[in-house]
Each structure stands twice: as structure tokens, then as C-alpha cells.
Coordinates of C-alpha atoms in Angstrom, one line a residue:
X1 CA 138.9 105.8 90.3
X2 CA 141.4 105.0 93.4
X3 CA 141.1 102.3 95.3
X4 CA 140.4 103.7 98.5
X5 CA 137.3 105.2 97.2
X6 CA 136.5 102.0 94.9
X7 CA 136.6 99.0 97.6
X8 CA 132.9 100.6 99.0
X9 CA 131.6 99.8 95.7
X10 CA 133.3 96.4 95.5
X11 CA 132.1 95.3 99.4
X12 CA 128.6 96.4 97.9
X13 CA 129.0 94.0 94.9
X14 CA 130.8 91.2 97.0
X15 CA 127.8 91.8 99.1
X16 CA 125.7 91.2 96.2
X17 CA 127.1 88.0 95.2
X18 CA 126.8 86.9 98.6
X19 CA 123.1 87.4 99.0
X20 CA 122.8 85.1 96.0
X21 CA 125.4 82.4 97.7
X22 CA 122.9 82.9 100.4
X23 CA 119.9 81.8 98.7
X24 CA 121.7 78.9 96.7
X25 CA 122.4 77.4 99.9
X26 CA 118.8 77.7 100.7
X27 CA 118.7 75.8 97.8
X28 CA 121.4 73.1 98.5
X29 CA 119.9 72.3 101.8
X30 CA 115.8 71.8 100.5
X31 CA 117.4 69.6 97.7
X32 CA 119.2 67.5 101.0
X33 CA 116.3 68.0 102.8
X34 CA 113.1 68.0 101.4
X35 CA 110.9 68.8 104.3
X36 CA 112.5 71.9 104.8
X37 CA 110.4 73.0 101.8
X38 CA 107.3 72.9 104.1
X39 CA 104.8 73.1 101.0
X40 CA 104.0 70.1 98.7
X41 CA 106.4 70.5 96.1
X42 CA 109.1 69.6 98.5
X43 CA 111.5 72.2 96.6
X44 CA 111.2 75.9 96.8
X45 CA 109.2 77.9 94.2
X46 CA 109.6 81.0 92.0
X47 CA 107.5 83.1 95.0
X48 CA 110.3 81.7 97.7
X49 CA 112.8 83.2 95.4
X50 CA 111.7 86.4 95.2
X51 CA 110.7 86.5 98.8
X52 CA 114.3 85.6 100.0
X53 CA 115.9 87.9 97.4
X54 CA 113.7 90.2 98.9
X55 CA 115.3 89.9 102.0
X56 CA 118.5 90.2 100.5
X57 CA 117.4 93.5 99.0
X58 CA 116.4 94.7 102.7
X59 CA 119.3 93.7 104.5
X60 CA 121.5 95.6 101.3
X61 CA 119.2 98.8 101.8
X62 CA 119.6 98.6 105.5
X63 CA 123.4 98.0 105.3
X64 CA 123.2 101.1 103.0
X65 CA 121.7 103.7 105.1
X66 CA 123.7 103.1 107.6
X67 CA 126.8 104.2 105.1
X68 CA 128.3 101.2 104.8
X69 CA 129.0 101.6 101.4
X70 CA 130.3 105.8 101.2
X71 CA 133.4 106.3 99.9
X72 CA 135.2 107.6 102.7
X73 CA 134.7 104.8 105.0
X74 CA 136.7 102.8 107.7
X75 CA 135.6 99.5 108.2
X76 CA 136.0 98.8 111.7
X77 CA 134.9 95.6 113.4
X78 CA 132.4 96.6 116.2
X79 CA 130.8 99.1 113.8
X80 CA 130.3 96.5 111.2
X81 CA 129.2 93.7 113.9
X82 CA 126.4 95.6 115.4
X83 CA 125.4 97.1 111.7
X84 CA 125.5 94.1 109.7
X85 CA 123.4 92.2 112.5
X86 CA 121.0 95.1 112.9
X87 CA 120.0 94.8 109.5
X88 CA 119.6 91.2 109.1
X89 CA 117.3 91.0 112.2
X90 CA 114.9 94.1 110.6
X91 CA 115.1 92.0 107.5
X92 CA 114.0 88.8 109.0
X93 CA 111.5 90.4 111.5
X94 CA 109.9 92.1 108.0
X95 CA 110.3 89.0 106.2
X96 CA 108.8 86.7 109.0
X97 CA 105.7 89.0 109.0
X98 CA 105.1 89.4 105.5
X99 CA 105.3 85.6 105.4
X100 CA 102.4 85.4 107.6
X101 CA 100.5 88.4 106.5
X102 CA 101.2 86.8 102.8
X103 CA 99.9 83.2 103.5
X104 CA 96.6 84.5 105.3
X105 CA 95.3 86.3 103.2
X106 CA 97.0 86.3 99.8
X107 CA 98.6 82.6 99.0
X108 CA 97.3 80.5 101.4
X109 CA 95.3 78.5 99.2
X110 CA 98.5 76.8 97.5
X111 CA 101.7 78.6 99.3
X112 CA 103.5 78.1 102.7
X113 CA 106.6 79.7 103.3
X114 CA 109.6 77.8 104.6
X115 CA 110.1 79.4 108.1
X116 CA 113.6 77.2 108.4
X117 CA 114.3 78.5 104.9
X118 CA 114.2 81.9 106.7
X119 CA 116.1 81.1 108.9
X120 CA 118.5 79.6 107.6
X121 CA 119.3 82.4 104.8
X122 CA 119.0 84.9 107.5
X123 CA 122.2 82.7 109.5
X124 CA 123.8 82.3 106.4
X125 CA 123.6 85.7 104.8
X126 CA 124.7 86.9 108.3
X127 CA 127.3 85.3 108.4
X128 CA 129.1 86.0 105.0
X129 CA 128.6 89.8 105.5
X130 CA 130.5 89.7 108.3
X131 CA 133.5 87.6 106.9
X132 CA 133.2 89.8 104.2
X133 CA 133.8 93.1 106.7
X134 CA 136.6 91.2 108.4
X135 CA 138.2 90.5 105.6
X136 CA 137.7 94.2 104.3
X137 CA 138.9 95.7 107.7
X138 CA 142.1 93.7 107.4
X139 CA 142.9 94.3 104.3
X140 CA 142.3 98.1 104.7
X141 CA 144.7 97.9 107.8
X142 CA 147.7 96.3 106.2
X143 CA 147.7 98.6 102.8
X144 CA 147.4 101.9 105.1
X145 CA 150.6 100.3 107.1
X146 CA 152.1 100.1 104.1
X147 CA 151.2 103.3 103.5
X148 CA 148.8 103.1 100.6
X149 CA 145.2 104.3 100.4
X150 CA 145.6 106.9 103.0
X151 CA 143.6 109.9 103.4
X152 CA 145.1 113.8 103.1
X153 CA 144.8 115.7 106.3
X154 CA 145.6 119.1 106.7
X155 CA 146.3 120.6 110.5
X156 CA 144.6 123.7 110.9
X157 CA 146.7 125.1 114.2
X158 CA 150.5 124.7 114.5
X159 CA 149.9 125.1 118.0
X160 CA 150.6 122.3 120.6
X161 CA 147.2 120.7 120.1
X162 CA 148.2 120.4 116.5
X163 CA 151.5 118.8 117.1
X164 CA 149.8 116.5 119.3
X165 CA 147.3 115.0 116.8
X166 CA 150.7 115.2 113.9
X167 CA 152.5 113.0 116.7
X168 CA 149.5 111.0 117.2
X169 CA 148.8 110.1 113.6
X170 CA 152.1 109.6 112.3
X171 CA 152.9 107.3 114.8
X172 CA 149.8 105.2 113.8
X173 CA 150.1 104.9 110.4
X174 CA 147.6 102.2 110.0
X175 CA 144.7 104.8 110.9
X176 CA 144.8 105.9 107.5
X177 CA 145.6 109.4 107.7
X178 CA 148.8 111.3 106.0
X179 CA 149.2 114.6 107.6
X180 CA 149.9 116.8 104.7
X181 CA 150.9 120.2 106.4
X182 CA 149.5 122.8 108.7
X183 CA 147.7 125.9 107.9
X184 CA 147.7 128.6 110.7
X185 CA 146.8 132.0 111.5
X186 CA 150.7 133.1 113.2
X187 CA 153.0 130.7 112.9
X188 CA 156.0 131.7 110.8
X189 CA 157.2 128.1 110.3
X190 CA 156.0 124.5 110.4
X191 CA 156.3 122.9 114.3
X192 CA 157.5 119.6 113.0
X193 CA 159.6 118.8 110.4
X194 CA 158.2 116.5 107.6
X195 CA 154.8 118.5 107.5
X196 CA 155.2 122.3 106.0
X197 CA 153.2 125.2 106.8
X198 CA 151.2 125.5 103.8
X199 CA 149.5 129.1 104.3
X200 CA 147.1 130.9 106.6
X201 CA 143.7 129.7 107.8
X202 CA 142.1 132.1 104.9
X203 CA 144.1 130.2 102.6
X204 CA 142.5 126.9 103.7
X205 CA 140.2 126.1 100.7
X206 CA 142.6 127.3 98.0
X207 CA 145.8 124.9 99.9
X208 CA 143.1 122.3 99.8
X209 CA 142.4 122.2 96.5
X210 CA 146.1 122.5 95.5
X211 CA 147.4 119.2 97.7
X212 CA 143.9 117.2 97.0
X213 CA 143.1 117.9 100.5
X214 CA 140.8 114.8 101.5
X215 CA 140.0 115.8 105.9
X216 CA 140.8 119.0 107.8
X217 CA 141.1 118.5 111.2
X218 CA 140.7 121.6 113.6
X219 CA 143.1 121.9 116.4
X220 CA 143.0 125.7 117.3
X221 CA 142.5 127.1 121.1
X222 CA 139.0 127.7 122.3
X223 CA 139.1 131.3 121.7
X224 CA 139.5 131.0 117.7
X225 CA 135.8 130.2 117.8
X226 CA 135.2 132.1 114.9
X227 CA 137.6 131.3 112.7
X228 CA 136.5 127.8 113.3
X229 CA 132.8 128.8 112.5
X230 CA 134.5 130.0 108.7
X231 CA 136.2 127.0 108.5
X232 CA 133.1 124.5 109.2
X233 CA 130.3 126.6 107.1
X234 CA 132.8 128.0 104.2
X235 CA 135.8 127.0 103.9
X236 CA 136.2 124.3 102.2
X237 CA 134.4 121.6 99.4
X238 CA 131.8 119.9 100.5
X239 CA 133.5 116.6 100.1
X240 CA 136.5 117.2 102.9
X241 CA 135.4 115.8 105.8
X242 CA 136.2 118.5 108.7
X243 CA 137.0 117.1 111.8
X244 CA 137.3 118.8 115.6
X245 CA 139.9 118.2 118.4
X246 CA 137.5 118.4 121.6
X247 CA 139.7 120.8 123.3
X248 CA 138.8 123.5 120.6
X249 CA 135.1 122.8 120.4
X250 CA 133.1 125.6 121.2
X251 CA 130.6 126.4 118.5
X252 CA 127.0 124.7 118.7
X253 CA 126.7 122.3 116.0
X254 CA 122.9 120.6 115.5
X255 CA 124.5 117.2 115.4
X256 CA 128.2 115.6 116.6
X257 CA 129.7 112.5 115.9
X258 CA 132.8 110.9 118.1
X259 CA 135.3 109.3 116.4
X260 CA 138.0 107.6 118.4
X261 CA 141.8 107.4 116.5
X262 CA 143.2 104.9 118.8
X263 CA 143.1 106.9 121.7
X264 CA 142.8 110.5 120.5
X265 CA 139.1 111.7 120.1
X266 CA 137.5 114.1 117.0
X267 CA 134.5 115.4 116.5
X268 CA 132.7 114.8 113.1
X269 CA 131.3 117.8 112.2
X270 CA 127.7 116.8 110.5
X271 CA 127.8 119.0 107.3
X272 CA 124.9 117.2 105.3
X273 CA 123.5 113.8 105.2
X274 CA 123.3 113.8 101.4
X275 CA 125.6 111.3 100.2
X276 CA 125.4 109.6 96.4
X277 CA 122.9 107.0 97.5
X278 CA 120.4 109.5 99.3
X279 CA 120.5 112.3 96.7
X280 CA 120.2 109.8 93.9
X281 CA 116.9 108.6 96.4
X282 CA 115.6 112.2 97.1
X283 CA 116.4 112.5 92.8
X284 CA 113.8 109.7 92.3
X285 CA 111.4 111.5 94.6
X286 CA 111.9 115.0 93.3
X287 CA 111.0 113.7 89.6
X288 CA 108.1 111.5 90.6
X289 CA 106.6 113.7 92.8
X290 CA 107.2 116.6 89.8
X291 CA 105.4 114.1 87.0
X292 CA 102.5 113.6 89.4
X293 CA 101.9 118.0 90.5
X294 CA 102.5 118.8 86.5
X295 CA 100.0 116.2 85.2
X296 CA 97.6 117.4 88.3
X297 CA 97.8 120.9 88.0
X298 CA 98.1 120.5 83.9
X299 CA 94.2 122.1 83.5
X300 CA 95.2 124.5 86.4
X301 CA 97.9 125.7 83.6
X302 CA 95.6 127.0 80.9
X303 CA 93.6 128.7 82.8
X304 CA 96.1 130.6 84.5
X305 CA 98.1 131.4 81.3
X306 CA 94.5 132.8 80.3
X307 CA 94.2 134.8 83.3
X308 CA 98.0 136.4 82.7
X309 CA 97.6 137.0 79.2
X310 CA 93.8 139.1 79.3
X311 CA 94.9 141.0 82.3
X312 CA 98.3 142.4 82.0
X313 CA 101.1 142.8 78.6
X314 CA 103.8 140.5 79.0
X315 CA 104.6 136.9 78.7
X316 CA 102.4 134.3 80.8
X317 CA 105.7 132.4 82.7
X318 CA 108.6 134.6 83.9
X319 CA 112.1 134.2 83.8
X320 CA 114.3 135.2 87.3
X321 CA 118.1 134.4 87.4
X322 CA 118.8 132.6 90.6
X323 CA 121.5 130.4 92.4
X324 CA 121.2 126.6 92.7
X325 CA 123.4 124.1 94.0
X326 CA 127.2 125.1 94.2
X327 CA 126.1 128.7 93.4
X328 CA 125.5 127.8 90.0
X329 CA 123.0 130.0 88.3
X330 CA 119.5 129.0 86.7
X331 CA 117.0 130.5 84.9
X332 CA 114.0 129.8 87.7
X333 CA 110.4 129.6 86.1
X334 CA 106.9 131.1 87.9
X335 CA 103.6 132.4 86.4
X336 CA 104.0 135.8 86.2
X337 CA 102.7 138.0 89.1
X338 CA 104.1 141.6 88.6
X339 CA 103.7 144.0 85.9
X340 CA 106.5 144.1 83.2
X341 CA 109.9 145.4 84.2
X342 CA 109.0 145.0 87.7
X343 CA 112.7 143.7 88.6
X344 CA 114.0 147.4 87.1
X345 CA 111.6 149.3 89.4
X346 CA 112.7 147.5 92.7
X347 CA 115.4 149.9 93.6
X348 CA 113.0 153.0 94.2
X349 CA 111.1 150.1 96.5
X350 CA 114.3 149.3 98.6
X351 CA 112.9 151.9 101.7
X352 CA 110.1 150.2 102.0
X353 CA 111.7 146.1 102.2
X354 CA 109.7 144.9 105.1
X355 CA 112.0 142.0 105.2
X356 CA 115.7 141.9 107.1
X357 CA 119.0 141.1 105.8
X358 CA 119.8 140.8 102.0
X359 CA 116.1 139.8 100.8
X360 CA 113.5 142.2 99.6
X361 CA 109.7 141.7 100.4
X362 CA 107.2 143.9 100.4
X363 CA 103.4 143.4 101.6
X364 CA 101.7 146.1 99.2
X365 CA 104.0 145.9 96.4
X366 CA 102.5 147.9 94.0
X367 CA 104.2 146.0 91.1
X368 CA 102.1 142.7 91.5
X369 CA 99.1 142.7 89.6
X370 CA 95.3 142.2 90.2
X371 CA 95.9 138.6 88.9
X372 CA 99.5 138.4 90.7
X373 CA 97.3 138.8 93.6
X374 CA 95.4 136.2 93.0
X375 CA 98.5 133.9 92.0
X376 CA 100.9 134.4 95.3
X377 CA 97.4 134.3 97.9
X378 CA 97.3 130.3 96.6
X379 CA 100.6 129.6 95.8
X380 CA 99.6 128.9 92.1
X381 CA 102.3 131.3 90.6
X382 CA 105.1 128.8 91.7
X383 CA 103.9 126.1 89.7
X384 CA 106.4 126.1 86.3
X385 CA 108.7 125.7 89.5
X386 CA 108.1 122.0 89.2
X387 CA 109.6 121.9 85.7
X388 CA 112.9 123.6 87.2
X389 CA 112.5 120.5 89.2
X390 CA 112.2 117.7 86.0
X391 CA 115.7 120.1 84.5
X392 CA 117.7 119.1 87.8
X393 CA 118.1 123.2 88.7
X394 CA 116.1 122.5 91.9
X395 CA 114.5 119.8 94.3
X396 CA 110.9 119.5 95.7
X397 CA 112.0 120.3 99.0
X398 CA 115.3 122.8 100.3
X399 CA 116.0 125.8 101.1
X400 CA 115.0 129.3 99.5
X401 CA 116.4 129.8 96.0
X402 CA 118.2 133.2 96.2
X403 CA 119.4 135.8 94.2
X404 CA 122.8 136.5 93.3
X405 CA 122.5 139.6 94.5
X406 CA 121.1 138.5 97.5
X407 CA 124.3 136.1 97.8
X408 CA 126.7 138.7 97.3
X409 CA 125.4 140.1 101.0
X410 CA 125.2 136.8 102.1
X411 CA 127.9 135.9 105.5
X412 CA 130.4 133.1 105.9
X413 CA 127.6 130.8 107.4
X414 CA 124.4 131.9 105.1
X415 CA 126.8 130.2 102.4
X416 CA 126.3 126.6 103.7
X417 CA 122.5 126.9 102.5
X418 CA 124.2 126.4 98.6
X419 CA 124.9 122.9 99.5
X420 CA 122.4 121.3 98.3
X421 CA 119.7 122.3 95.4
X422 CA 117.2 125.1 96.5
X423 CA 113.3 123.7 96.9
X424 CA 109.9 124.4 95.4
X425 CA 108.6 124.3 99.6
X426 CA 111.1 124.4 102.8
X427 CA 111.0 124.6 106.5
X428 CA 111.0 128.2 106.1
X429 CA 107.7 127.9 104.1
X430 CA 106.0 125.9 106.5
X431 CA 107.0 127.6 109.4
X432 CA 105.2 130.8 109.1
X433 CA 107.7 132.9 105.9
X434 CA 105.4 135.7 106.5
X435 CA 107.1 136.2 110.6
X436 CA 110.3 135.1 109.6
X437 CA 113.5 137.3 109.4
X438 CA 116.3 136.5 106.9
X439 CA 118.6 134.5 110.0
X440 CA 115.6 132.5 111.0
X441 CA 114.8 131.8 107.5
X442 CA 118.8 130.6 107.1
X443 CA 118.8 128.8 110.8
X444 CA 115.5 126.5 109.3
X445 CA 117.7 126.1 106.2
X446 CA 120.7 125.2 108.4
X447 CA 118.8 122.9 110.4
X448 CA 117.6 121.0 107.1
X449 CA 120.8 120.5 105.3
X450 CA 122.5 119.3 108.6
X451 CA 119.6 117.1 109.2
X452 CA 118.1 116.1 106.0
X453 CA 116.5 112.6 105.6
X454 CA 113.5 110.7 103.6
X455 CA 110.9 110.9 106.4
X456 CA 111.6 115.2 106.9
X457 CA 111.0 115.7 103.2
X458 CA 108.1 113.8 103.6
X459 CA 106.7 115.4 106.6
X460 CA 107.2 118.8 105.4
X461 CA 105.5 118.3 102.0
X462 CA 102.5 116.9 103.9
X463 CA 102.5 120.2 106.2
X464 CA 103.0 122.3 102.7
X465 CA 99.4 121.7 101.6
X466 CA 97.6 123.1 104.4
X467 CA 100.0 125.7 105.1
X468 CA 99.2 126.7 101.0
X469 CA 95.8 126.0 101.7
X470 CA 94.9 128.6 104.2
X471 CA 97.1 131.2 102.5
X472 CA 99.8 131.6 104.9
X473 CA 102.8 133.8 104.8
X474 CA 101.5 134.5 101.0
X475 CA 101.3 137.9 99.6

């Protein structure tokens, strides 16, 4: 592991410690001072301790969310300031009211928090986080001056916006960029020496890969919108952060974040908020929320495999090939629905698709069954779906799981919607699938990768049951 991307992880564990240093000074100053203790004991108790490491836990979370701890970041000392204080006071206001919510009516017959204990680990804990950011931001300064730990960027446009941000960042080595080379759709030779043209804009993933590419930053003319739209949605890994000059932004992005380079402004381009910490979060949720439907549904099983097996030949759960995350293929599970063979007899179907673009749906198909029917009206037939979530192939919520055929028609910006893993229910689903086209479909996808968070998963899994409920878009 390097140590650019390593001192996140040791901040979070510095962090750490100093929650505990927090909480032993706490300590230090009831042992000085008794009466700070508040209760009868005069010295604080095994419930203080958890409650104030429970406030170190919040404060940690909150510090989290706000990416404090992703391996591509920049400590900087206003960011830090307003985020480290930020979480402290939403830690203290939740810790203050649990205190009183917790004496009234749960330990008030032999328990009073400290409120100067609060206080006083809120000051202290405070205060160490941000010594601790200081000391970070300082020390990430003077190794990028020295020219360690800096980031790849690649120049896409040799033009003179280009040369502009080359000029700009070499001359200010302590931002932490090295600009590796340009890429650009004309230019026969590098504008600068020191920083080759490494190939054409089509070339930009594969020159990425090859010089372990680690930013992109645009810096083409207005009018190369489009090749700018290939660039953001396909052209590169999803770990490269892609960054816009604001002279050549002219594509509507859901979401954009300014960041200043000592005087010379880029856009962020918001490609997903699905860092390590939240996808190991919406992990936990995907295989809790999977236990709970399976062991729910579990008599809802036998009945339907029943149902299957006494109507129609064939196996009860079917077997479909589709693409996941990364366009890596999966074996996706439902109750069967159609008759056997029924993938086989789709291509004398193709004239009557009643759906657009590279999908195929058909109302009346005549392949589902009498029981298939019965299966897609309630949603029932997507059920084994849930163990495709247990394997890790897919997640409660995202977008459509597609077909690789369906893929292979798929444009530069459908591609984005491989980003993260595919979903048992989506936007798309509650959002009327039935009136739907294929670019709508992908523009809800879109919208969720770019905008993903705890509280939208949640919200669309609540509108899921009704929308299953009263059988819409189902058929």
C-alpha cells in the first residue's frame, strides 16, 4: 500500500486513539475533581464509558461521511475546521439529549450523567482532531514539495487551456499533482516539453492504465462537448478522479463540485458516491435485508416451486446470464415464468418488442405461462433474486440487471449504469417500468449512481412495496 493512499487509514486510527485520550482525560479530571462526577460515586461508571465512547463513535461516523478518511484526499485546513467541528457539535447535541432522555426514563433511579464530563470530552476530543488535521495538512504539504506522494494527472487537450493548467501545476508543486502527459484529439506533438503526448483522446483509458493514471483533468474548447461526454461516462476506471477546467464545461452533470488549485478552479465531476466505507454499509444492508425477505418469504417458496412444477415441464428456478458490476457476468436466479426454451424462441418475437432501445418486453408474451402470469402480476417470480443478493452478484437496490446482449447495443453513457452492482428494485421500478423507455429507464439509473446514499435506498425500498402491491408496471 503507498503512502499517499495509507495516511487516510492512519488519521482514522490516530483518530481512534485520540477518542480514547479523550475519555482518559475525562477521567484524569473526575479523579482531580470529584464533583464533576455529578452522581454519588464521585468517579465515573461503566454506563459513562460507554456513553462517551459513544460519542466518540458519532463524532468518527460523522467525520467519515463527510470523506475524511477516502484515499484520495487533501487535507486542507478550512475543510477540516468546519468538518471536524460540525461533527463534534451533532455528537454532543445527540449526546446531551440522550443524556436526558436516558436519565428520565431509563436510569434515573441510580444514574446522572456528568454534563461537564460532556463537555469537557466534547472540548477535548475537539481539539485533538484538529491538531491532528494540522499536523496531517503539513505534513502532506512538505512531502508533495518534495515531490513525494503526488498524484498522476493526465491533460486531456494540448490546447492553450491545457498548457495553462501544466504551467499552473508544475509551478505549484505542493498541490500534489504530477502532470504525466497530454492526450489529444490533433496535436502532432506535446506543447511543453517535460510532459509527452501520450495518444489520442480514444486512447485515454488504455494510456491510463499504462502510466497508473491516478486524475484526468479536461481542458478541451467548449465545442468538444461530446468527446467530453465519452470521457466522463466511459472512459476511464472508476477510481480516476476526472476533473473539468470551467472554460470547457458544457455538459449537464446532476451534481458539481469546485475545487480551487491555488487560484485555478476545476470542476469535480460527481461519478458515484460509493466509496469503501458506504459500499461496505449498503453490503451490510443488502445482506440483512436479504436474510430477513428469504426467511419471510421461505413458505411463499414451497408453494410456488409447487405451483411451477404441476403446471408446466421444466425446472422450478431459472438460470439467465446477466452483467453485474464491472460487466462481470452472473448466473441471475427467478422462479420460472416462461415455458422451456423460451430464450431460443425470442428472436421470432423481436417485431413485436413493445419496449425501445436494446431491451425486449413484450405485454402478451405468449411464452409466459398460466402460472408465470401469476408470478410477474405480484412480483413473486423475482424472489431467488435475493440469494443472488447473499452471493455478492447483486444489491437490494440499483439499477436493471442487463443482458449482454443488451450491453453490446448499449452507448458510451448507458455504460456508466455497470458501476455499481445491478438491484433486486430500482428507481426505474418505482417509477412506473411499465411507461418507461430504455433512456428514461438509464436517466433514473444515472440519477442513482450519481446520487446514491443510505436514506434513497431506503426510500425507494419503502415505495417498492406498494408499487409491488398494486401490480404496477408488472406483466
Amino acid at each position: 500500500m503507498s503512502g499517499k493512499s495509507s495516511l487516510p487509514r492512519w488519521i482514522f486510527l490516530i483518530d481512534i486513539l485520540a477518542g480514547i485520550c479523550a475519555i482518559f482525560f475525562v477521567y484524569l479530571m473526575v479523579y482531580i475533581e470529584p464533583s464533576l462526577a455529578v452522581h454519588s460515586s464521585a468517579t465515573l461508571t461503566t454506563i459513562d464509558y460507554i456513553f462517551y465512547a459513544s460519542f466518540v463513535v458519532l463524532t468518527l461516523t460523522s467525520i467519515a461521511l463527510g470523506g475524511d478518511y477516502m484515499i484520495s484526499k487533501r487535507y486542507s485546513r478550512l475543510t477540516d475546521i468546519s468538518l471536524v467541528l460540525r461533527s463534534v457539535i451533532i455528537a454532543f447535541v445527540l449526546l446531551v439529549s440522550s443524556a436526558f432522555v436516558l436519565e428520565d426514563f431509563i436510569v434515573s433511579e441510580f444514574h446522572e450523567f456528568s454534563r461537564p464530563g460532556i463537555l469537557m470530552l466534547s472540548i477535548s476530543f475537539a481539539l485533538m482532531l484538529l491538531a491532528i488535521r494540522l499536523v496531517a495538512h503539513h505534513t502532506q504539504v512538505r512531502l508533495f514539495s518534495s515531490g513525494s506522494w503526488r498524484r498522476k494527472m493526465v491533460i486531456v487537450g494540448a490546447g492553450p487551456q491545457g498548457v495553462k493548467v501544466y504551467d499552473h501545476l508544475q509551478s505549484k508543486n505542493w498541490l500534489g499533482v504530477k502532470c504525466i502527459g497530454f492526450v489529444d484529439q490533433s496535436a502532432s506533438k506535446s506543447p511543453v516539453e517535460g510532459a509527452p503526448l501520450l495518444g489520442r483522446v480514444e486512447d485515454l483509458a488504455t494510456v491510463v492504465l499504462d502510466q497508473d493514471g491516478e486524475e484526468i483533468v479536461i481542458a478541451l474548447p467548449p465545442e468538444d462537448h461530446i468527446l467530453m461526454e465519452k470521457i466522463v461516462n466511459n472512459g476511464v476506471r472508476r477510481d480516476v478522479k476526472v476533473r473539468i477546467i470551467p472554460d470547457s464545461f458544457a455538459y449537464p452533470y446532476s451534481e458539481i463540485n469546485i475545487q480551487e488549485y491555488d487560484g485555478l478552479a476545476m470542476i469535480d465531476v460527481k461519478q458515484t458516491n460509493l466509496d469503501a466505507m458506504h459500499s461496505g454499509l449498503k453490503r451490510f444492508m443488502d445482506i440483512l435485508l436479504a436474510i430477513i425477505m428469504l426467511i419471510i418469504h421461505s413458505p411463499l417458496w414451497v408453494i410456488t416451486v409447487l405451483l411451477i412444477r404441476t403446471t408446466s415441464k421444466g425446472p422450478a428456478l431459472y438460470r439467465q446470464t446477466r452483467l453485474g458490476k464491472d460487466g462481470e457476468s452472473f448466473e441471475m436466479l427467478k422462479f420460472r415464468s416462461m415455458v422451456e426454451g423460451a430464450h431460443e424462441m425470442r428472436n421470432n418475437l423481436k417485431r413485436n418488442n413493445e419496449a425501445s432501445g436494446p431491451i425486449f418486453k413484450m405485454k402478451d408474451d405468449p411464452r409466459v405461462t398460466r402460472t408465470g402470469r401469476l408470478l410477474r402480476r405480484t412480483s413473486l417470480d423475482e424472489l431467488p433474486q435475493f440469494l443472488n443478493v447473499l452471493q455478492g452478484d447483486m444489491s437490494i437496490v440499483g439499477p436493471r440487471p442487463p443482458l449482454p446482449e443488451e450491453v453490446g447495443r448499449y452507448q458510451s453513457h448507458h455504460l456508466k449504469r455497470l458501476a455499481v452492482r445491478p438491484g433486486v428494485t430500482g428507481l426505474w421500478q418505482v417509477s412506473g417500468r411499465d411507461r418507461r423507455d430504455f433512456e428514461e429507464m438509464s436517466r433514473l439509473d444515472l440519477y442513482y449512481i450519481e446520487n446514491w446514499s443510505i436514506r434513497l435506498d431506503l426510500k425507494i425500498i419503502l415505495k417498492t412495496v406498494p408499487t409491488v402491491l398494486r401490480r404496477e408496471g408488472a406483466y
